[in-house]
PDB file of C-alpha atoms in Angstrom:
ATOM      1  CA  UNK A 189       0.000   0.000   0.000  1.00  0.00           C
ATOM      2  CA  UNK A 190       1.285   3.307  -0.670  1.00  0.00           C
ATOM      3  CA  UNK A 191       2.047   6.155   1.625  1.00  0.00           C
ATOM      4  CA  UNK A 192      -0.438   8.496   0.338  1.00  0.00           C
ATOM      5  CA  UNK A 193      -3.385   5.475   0.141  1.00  0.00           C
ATOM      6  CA  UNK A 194      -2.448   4.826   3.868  1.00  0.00           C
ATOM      7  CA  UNK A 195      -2.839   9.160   4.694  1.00  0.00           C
ATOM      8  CA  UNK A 196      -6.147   8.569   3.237  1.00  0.00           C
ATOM      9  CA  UNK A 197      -7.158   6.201   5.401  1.00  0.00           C
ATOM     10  CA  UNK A 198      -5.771   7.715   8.318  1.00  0.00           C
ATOM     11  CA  UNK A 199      -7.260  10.774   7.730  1.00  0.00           C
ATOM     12  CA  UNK A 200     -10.529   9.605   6.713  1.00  0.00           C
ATOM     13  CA  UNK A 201     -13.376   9.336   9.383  1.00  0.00           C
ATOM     14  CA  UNK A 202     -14.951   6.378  10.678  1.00  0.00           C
ATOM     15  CA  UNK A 203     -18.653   5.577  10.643  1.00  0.00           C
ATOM     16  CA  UNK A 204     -18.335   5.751  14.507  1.00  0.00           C
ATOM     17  CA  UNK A 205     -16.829   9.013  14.822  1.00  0.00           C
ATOM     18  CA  UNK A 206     -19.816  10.971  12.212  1.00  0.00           C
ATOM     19  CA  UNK A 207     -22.334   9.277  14.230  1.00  0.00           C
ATOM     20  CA  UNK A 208     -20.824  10.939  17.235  1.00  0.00           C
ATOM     21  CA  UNK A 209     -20.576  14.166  15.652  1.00  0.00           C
ATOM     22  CA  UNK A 210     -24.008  14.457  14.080  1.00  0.00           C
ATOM     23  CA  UNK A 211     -25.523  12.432  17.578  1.00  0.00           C
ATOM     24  CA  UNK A 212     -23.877  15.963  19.421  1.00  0.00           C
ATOM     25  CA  UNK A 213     -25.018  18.207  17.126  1.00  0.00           C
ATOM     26  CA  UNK A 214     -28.846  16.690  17.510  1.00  0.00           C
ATOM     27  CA  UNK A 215     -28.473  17.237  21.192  1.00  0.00           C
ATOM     28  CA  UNK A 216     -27.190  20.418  21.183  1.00  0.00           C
ATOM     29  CA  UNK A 217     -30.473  21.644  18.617  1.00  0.00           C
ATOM     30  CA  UNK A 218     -33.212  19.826  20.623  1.00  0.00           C
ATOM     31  CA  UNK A 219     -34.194  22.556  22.925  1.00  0.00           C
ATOM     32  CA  UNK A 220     -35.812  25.209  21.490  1.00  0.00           C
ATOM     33  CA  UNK A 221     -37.316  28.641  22.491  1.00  0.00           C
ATOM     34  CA  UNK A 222     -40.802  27.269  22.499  1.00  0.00           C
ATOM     35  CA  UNK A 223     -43.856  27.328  24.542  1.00  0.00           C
ATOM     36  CA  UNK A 224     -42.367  24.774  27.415  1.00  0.00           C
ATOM     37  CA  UNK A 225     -39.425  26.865  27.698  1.00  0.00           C
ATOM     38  CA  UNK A 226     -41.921  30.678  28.310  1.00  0.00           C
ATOM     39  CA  UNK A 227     -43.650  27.881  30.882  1.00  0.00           C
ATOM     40  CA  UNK A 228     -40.029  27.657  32.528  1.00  0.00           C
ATOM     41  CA  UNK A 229     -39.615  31.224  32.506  1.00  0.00           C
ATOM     42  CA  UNK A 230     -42.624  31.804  34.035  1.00  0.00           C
ATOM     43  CA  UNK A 231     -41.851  29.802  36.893  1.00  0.00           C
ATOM     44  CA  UNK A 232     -38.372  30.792  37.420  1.00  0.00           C
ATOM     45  CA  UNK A 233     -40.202  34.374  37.750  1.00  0.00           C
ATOM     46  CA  UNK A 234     -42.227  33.523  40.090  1.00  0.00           C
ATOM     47  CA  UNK A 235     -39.380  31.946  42.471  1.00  0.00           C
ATOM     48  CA  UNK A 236     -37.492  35.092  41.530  1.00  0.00           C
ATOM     49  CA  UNK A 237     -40.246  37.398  43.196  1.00  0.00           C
ATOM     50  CA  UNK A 238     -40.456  35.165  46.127  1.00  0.00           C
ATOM     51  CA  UNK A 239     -36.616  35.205  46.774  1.00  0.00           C
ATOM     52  CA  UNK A 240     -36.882  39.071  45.968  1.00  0.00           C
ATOM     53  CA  UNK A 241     -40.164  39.323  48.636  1.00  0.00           C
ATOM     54  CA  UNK A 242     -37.964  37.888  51.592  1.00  0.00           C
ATOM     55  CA  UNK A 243     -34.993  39.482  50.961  1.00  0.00           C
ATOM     56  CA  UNK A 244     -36.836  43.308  51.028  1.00  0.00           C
ATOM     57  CA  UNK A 245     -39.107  41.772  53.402  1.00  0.00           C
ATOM     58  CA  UNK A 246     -37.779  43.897  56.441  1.00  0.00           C
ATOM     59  CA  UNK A 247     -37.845  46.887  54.455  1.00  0.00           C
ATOM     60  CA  UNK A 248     -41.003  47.477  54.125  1.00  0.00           C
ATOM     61  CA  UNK A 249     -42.095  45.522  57.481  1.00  0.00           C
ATOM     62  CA  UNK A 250     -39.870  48.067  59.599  1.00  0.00           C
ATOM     63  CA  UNK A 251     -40.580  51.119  57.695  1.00  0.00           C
ATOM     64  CA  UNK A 252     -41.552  54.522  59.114  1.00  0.00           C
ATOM     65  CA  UNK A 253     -44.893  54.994  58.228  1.00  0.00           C
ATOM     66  CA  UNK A 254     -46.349  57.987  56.308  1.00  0.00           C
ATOM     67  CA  UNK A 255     -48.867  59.692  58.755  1.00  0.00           C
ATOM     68  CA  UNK A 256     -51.494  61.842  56.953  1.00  0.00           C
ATOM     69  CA  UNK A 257     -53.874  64.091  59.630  1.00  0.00           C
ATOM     70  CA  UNK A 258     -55.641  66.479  57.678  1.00  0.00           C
ATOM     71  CA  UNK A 259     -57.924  66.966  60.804  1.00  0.00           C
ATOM     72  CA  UNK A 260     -55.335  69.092  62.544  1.00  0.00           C
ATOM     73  CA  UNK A 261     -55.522  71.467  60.091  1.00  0.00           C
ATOM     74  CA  UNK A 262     -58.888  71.384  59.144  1.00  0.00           C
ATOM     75  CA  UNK A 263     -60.691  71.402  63.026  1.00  0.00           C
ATOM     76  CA  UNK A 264     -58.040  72.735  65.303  1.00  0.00           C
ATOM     77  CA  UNK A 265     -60.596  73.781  67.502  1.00  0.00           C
ATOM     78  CA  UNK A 266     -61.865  69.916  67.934  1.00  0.00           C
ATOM     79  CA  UNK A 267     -58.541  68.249  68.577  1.00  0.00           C
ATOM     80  CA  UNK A 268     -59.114  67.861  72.174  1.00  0.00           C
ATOM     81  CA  UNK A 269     -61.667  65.087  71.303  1.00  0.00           C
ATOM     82  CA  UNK A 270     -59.433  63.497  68.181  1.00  0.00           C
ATOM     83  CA  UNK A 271     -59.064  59.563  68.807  1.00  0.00           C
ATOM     84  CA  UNK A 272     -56.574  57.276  67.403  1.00  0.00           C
ATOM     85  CA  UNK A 273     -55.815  53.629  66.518  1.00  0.00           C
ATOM     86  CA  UNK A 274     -52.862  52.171  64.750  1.00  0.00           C
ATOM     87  CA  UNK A 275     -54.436  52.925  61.511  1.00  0.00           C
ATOM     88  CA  UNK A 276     -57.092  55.625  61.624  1.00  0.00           C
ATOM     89  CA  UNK A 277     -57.691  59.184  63.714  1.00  0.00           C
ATOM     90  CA  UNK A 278     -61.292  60.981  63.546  1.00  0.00           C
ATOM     91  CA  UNK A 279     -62.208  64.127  65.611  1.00  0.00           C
ATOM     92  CA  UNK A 280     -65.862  64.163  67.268  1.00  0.00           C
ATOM     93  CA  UNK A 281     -68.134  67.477  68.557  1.00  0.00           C
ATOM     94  CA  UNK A 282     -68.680  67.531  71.732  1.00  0.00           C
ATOM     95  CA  UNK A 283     -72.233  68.693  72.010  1.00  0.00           C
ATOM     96  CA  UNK A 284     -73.553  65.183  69.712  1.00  0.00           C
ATOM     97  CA  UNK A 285     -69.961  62.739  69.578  1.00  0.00           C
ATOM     98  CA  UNK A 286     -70.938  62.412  66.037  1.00  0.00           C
ATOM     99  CA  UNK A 287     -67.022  62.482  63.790  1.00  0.00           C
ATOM    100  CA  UNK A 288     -66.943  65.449  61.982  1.00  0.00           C
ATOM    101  CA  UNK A 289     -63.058  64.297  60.520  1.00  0.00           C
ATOM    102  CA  UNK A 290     -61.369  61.102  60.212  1.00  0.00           C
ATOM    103  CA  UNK A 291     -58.513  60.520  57.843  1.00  0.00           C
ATOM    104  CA  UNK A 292     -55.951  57.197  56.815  1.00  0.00           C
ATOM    105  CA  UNK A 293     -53.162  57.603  59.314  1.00  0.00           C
ATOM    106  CA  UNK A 294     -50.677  55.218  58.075  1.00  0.00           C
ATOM    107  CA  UNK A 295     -50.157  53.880  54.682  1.00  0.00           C
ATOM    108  CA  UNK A 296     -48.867  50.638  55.472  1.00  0.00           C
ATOM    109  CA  UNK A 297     -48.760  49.215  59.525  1.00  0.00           C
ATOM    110  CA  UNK A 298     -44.997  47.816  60.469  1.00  0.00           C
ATOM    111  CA  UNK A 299     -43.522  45.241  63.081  1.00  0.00           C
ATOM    112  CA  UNK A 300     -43.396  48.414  65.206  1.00  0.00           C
ATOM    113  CA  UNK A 301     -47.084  48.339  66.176  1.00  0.00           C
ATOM    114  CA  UNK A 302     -47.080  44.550  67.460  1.00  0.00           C
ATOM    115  CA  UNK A 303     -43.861  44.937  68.882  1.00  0.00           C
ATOM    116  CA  UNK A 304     -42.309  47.956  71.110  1.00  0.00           C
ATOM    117  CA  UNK A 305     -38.542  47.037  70.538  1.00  0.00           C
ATOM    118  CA  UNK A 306     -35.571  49.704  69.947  1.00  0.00           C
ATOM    119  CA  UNK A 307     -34.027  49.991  66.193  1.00  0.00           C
ATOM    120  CA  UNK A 308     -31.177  48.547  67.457  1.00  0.00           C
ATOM    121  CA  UNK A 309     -32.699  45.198  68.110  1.00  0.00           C
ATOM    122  CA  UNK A 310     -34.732  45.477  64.538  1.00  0.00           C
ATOM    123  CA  UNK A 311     -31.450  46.108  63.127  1.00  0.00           C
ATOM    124  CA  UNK A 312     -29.646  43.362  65.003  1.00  0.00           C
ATOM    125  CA  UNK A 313     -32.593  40.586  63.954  1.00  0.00           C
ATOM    126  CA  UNK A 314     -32.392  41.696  60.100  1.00  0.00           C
ATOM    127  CA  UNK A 315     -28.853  40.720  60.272  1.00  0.00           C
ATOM    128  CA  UNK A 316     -29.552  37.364  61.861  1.00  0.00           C
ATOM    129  CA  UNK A 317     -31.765  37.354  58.941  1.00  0.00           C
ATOM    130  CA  UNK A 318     -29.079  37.629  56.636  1.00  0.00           C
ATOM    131  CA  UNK A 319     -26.990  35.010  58.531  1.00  0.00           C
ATOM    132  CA  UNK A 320     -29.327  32.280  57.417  1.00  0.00           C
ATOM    133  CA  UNK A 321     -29.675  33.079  54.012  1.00  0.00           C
ATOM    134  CA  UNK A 322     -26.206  32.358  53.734  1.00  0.00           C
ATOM    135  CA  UNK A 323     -26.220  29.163  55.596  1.00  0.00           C
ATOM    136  CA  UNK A 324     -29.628  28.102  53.447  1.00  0.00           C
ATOM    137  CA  UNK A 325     -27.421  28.649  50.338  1.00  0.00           C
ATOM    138  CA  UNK A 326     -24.519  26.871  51.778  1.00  0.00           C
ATOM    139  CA  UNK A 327     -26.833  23.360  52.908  1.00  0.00           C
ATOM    140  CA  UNK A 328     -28.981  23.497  49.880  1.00  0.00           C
ATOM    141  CA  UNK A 329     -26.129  23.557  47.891  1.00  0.00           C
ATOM    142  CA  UNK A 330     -24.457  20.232  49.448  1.00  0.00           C
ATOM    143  CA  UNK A 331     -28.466  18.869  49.554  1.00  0.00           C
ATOM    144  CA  UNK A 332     -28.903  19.123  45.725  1.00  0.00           C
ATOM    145  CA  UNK A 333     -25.758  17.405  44.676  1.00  0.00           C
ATOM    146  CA  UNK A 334     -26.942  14.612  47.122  1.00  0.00           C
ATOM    147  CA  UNK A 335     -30.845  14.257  46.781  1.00  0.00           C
ATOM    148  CA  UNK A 336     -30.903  16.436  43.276  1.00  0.00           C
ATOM    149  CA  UNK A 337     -32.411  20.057  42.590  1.00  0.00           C
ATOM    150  CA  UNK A 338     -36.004  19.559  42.493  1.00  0.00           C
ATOM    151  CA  UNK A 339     -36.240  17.376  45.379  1.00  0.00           C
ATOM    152  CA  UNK A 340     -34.035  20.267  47.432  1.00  0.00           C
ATOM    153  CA  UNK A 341     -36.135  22.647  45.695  1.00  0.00           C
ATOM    154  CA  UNK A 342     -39.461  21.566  46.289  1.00  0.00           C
ATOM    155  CA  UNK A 343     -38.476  20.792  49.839  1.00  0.00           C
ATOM    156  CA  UNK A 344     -37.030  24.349  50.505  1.00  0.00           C
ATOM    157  CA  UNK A 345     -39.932  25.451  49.361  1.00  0.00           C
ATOM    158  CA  UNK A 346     -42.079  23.325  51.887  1.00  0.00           C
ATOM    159  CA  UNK A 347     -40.674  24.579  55.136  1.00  0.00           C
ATOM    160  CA  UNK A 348     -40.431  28.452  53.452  1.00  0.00           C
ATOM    161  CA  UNK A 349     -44.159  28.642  52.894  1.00  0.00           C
ATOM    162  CA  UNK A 350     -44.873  26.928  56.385  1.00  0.00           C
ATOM    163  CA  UNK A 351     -42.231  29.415  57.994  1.00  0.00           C
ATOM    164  CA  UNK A 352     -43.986  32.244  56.160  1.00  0.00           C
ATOM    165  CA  UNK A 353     -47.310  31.479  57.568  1.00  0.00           C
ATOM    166  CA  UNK A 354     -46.061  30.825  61.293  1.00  0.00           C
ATOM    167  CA  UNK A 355     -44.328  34.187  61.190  1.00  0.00           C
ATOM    168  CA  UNK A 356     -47.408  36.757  61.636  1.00  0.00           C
ATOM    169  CA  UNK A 357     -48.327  34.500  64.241  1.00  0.00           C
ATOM    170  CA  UNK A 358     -44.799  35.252  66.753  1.00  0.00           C
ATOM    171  CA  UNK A 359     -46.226  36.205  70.019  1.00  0.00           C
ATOM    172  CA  UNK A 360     -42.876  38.134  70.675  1.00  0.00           C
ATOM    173  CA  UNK A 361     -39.859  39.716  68.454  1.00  0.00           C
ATOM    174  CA  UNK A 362     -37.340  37.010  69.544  1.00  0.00           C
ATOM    175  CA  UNK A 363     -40.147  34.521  68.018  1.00  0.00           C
ATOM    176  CA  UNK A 364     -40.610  36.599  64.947  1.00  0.00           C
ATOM    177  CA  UNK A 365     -36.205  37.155  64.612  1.00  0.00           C
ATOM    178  CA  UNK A 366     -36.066  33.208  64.960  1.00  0.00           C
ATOM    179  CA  UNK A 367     -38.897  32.453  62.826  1.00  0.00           C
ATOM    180  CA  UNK A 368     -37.451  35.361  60.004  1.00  0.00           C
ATOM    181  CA  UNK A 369     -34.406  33.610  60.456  1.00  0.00           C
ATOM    182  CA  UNK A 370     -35.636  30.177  59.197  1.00  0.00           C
ATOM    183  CA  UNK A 371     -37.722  32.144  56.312  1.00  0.00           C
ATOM    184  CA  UNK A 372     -34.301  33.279  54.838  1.00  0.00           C
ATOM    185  CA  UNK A 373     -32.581  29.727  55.209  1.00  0.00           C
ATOM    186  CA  UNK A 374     -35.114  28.283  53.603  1.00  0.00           C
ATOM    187  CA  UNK A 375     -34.935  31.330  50.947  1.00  0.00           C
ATOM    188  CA  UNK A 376     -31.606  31.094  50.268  1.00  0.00           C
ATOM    189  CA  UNK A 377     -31.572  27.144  50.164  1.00  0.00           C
ATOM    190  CA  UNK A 378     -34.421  27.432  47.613  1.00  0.00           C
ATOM    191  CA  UNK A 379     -32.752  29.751  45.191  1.00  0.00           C
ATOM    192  CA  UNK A 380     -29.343  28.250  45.249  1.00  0.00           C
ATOM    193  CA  UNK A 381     -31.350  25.186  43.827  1.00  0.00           C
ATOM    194  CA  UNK A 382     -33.674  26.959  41.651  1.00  0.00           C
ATOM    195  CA  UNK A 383     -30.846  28.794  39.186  1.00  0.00           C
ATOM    196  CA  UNK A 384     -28.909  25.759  38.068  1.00  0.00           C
ATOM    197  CA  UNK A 385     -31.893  23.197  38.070  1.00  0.00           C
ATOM    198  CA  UNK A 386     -33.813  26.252  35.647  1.00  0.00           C
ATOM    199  CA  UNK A 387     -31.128  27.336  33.508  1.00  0.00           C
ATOM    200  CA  UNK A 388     -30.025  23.643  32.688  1.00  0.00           C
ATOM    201  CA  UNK A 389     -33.511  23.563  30.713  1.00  0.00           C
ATOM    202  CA  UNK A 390     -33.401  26.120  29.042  1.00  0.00           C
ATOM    203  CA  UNK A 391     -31.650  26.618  25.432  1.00  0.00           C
ATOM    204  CA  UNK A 392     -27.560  27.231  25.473  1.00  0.00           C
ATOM    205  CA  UNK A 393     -28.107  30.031  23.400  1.00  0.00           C
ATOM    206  CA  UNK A 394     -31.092  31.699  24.850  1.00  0.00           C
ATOM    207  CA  UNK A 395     -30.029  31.244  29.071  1.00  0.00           C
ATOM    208  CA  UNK A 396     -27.911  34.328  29.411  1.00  0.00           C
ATOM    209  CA  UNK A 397     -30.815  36.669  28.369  1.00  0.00           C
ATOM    210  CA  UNK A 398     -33.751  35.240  30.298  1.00  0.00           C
ATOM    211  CA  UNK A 399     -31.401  35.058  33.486  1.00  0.00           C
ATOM    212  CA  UNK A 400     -30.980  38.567  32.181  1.00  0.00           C
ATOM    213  CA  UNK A 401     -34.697  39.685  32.222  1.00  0.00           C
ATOM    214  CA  UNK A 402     -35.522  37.356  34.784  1.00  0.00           C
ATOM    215  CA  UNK A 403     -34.096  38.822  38.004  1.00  0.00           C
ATOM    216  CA  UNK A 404     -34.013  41.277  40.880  1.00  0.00           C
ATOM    217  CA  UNK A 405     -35.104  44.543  39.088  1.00  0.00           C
ATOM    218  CA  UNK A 406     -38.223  43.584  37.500  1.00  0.00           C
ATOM    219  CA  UNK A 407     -39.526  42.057  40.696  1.00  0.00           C
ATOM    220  CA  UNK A 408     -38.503  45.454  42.837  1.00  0.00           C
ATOM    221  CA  UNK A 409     -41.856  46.723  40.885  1.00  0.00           C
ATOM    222  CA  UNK A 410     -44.107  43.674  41.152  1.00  0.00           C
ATOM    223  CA  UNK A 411     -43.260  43.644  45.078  1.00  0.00           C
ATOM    224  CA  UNK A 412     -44.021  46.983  46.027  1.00  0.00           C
ATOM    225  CA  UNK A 413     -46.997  46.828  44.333  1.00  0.00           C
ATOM    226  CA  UNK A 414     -48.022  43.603  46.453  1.00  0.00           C
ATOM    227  CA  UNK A 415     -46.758  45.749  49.433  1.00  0.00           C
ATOM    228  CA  UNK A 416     -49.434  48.479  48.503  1.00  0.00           C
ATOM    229  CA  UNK A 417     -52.103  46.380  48.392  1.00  0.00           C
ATOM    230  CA  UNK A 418     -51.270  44.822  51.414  1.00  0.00           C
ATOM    231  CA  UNK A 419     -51.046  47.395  53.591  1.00  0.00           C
ATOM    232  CA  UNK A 420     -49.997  45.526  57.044  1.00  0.00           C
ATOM    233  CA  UNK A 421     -46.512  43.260  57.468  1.00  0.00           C
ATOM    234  CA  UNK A 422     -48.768  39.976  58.023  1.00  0.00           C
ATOM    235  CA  UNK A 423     -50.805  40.428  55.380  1.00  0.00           C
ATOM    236  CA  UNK A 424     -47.519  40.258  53.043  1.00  0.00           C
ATOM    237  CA  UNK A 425     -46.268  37.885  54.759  1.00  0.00           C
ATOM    238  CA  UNK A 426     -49.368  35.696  54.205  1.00  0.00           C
ATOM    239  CA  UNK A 427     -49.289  36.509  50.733  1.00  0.00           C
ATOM    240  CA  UNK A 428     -45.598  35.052  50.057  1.00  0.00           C
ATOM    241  CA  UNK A 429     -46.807  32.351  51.203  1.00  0.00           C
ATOM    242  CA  UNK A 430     -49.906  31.669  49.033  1.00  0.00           C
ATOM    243  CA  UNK A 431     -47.519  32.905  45.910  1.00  0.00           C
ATOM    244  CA  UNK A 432     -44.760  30.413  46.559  1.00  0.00           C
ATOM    245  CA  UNK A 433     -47.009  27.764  46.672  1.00  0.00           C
ATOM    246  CA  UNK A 434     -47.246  28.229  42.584  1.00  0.00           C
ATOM    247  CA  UNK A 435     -43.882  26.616  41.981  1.00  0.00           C
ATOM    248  CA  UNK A 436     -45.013  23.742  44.496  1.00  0.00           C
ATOM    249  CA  UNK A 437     -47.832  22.738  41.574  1.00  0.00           C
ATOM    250  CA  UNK A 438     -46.325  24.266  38.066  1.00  0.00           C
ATOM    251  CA  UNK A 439     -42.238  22.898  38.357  1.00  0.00           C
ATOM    252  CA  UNK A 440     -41.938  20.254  35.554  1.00  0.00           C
TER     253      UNK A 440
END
């Protein structure tokens, strides 16, 4: 055989070696952008805003509230007989008691109201906060190369909703700071399992700009809005809760 017949065959490749290329290249093309992969992103979204709803959680729960009393300037002569609770004032006569003024006093009712604590403490329990998203991230992370993502997922997302719920509930701050404390853990655990176990279904070539559109900044909007309408830190709470149970019925 001659030198160049045996380059030919050397270079030539085997039946074994195109089946491997054209098996890689079907593999590679069999995820599209289609309508299972907008059902993914609407379900990362959703575990987006819940992650997003914990983390600002505190914001909004310890926030100063905006007072509006347009009965002080209205009936300065009445204020002697103005009455107050934690979300509404009204001024009465005092020949008939009949209200003459009442106005919305707060715009949204914090932890402040069902617990008389110094910032300080607020300050120091948001940072224990903070201390168990970290260690949720950390065990979730271990968990999932163990058990898999969905089942550390799906789990996480168990004991955040049930966390969630107990919360409003704390008959003191140290019960609300621990209970807080678990929400995050179970937070953080969740999304360190929810990114990878997501973007591993979705299309190489379309995963960097839905991870791009699909996080924090979009969901700043959506929550505050859900803050508004909520108007009290247990009602938001509450709410959380019945939103993260979504994932619990639509993750594939």
């Amino acid at each position: 055989m001659s030198s160049k017949s045996t380059d030919e065959v050397l270079t030539k490749p085997t039946s074994v070696e195109e089946g491997s290329n054209a098996l890689e290249f079907t593999v590679s093309d069999i995820t599209v952008c289609g309508k299972y992969v907008c059902y993914l992103t609407l379900v990362y979204f959703i575990l987006v805003l819940i992650q997003v709803s914990n983390i600002l959680f505190m914001t909004f729960a310890d926030r100063k509230p905006t007072v509006k009393d347009v009965c002080e300037k209205h009936y300065p002569d009445y204020l002697l007989s103005k009455r107050c609770n934690i979300t509404n004032c009204w001024v009465t006569t005092n020949e008939t008691g009949n209200v003459i003024c009442s106005t919305s006093t707060y715009d949204f009712i914090p932890i402040r109201y069902d617990f008389d604590v110094p910032t300080k403490f607020v300050k120091l329990g948001t940072t224990m906060q903070n201390v168990g998203l970290m260690i949720g991230a950390i065990l979730a992370g271990n968990a999932a190369d163990i058990f898999g993502r969905k089942k550390v997922l799906l789990t996480f997302t168990v004991c955040l909703i049930v966390c969630l719920i107990a919360t409003p509930l704390a008959p003191s701050f140290v019960v609300f700071t621990v209970l807080r404390f678990f929400d995050m853990l179970f937070t953080g655990g969740k999304h360190c399992a929810c990114i990878p176990y997501f973007m591993e279904n979705l299309p190489d070539k379309h995963r960097m700009w839905i991870a791009t559109i699909i996080n924090y900044s979009p969901n700043f909007i959506v929550l505050a809005g859900i803050a508004y309408l909520c108007k009290q830190w247990k009602v938001l709470s509450w709410t959380i809760a019945g939103i993260a149970i979504l994932p619990l019925i639509m993750i594939p």
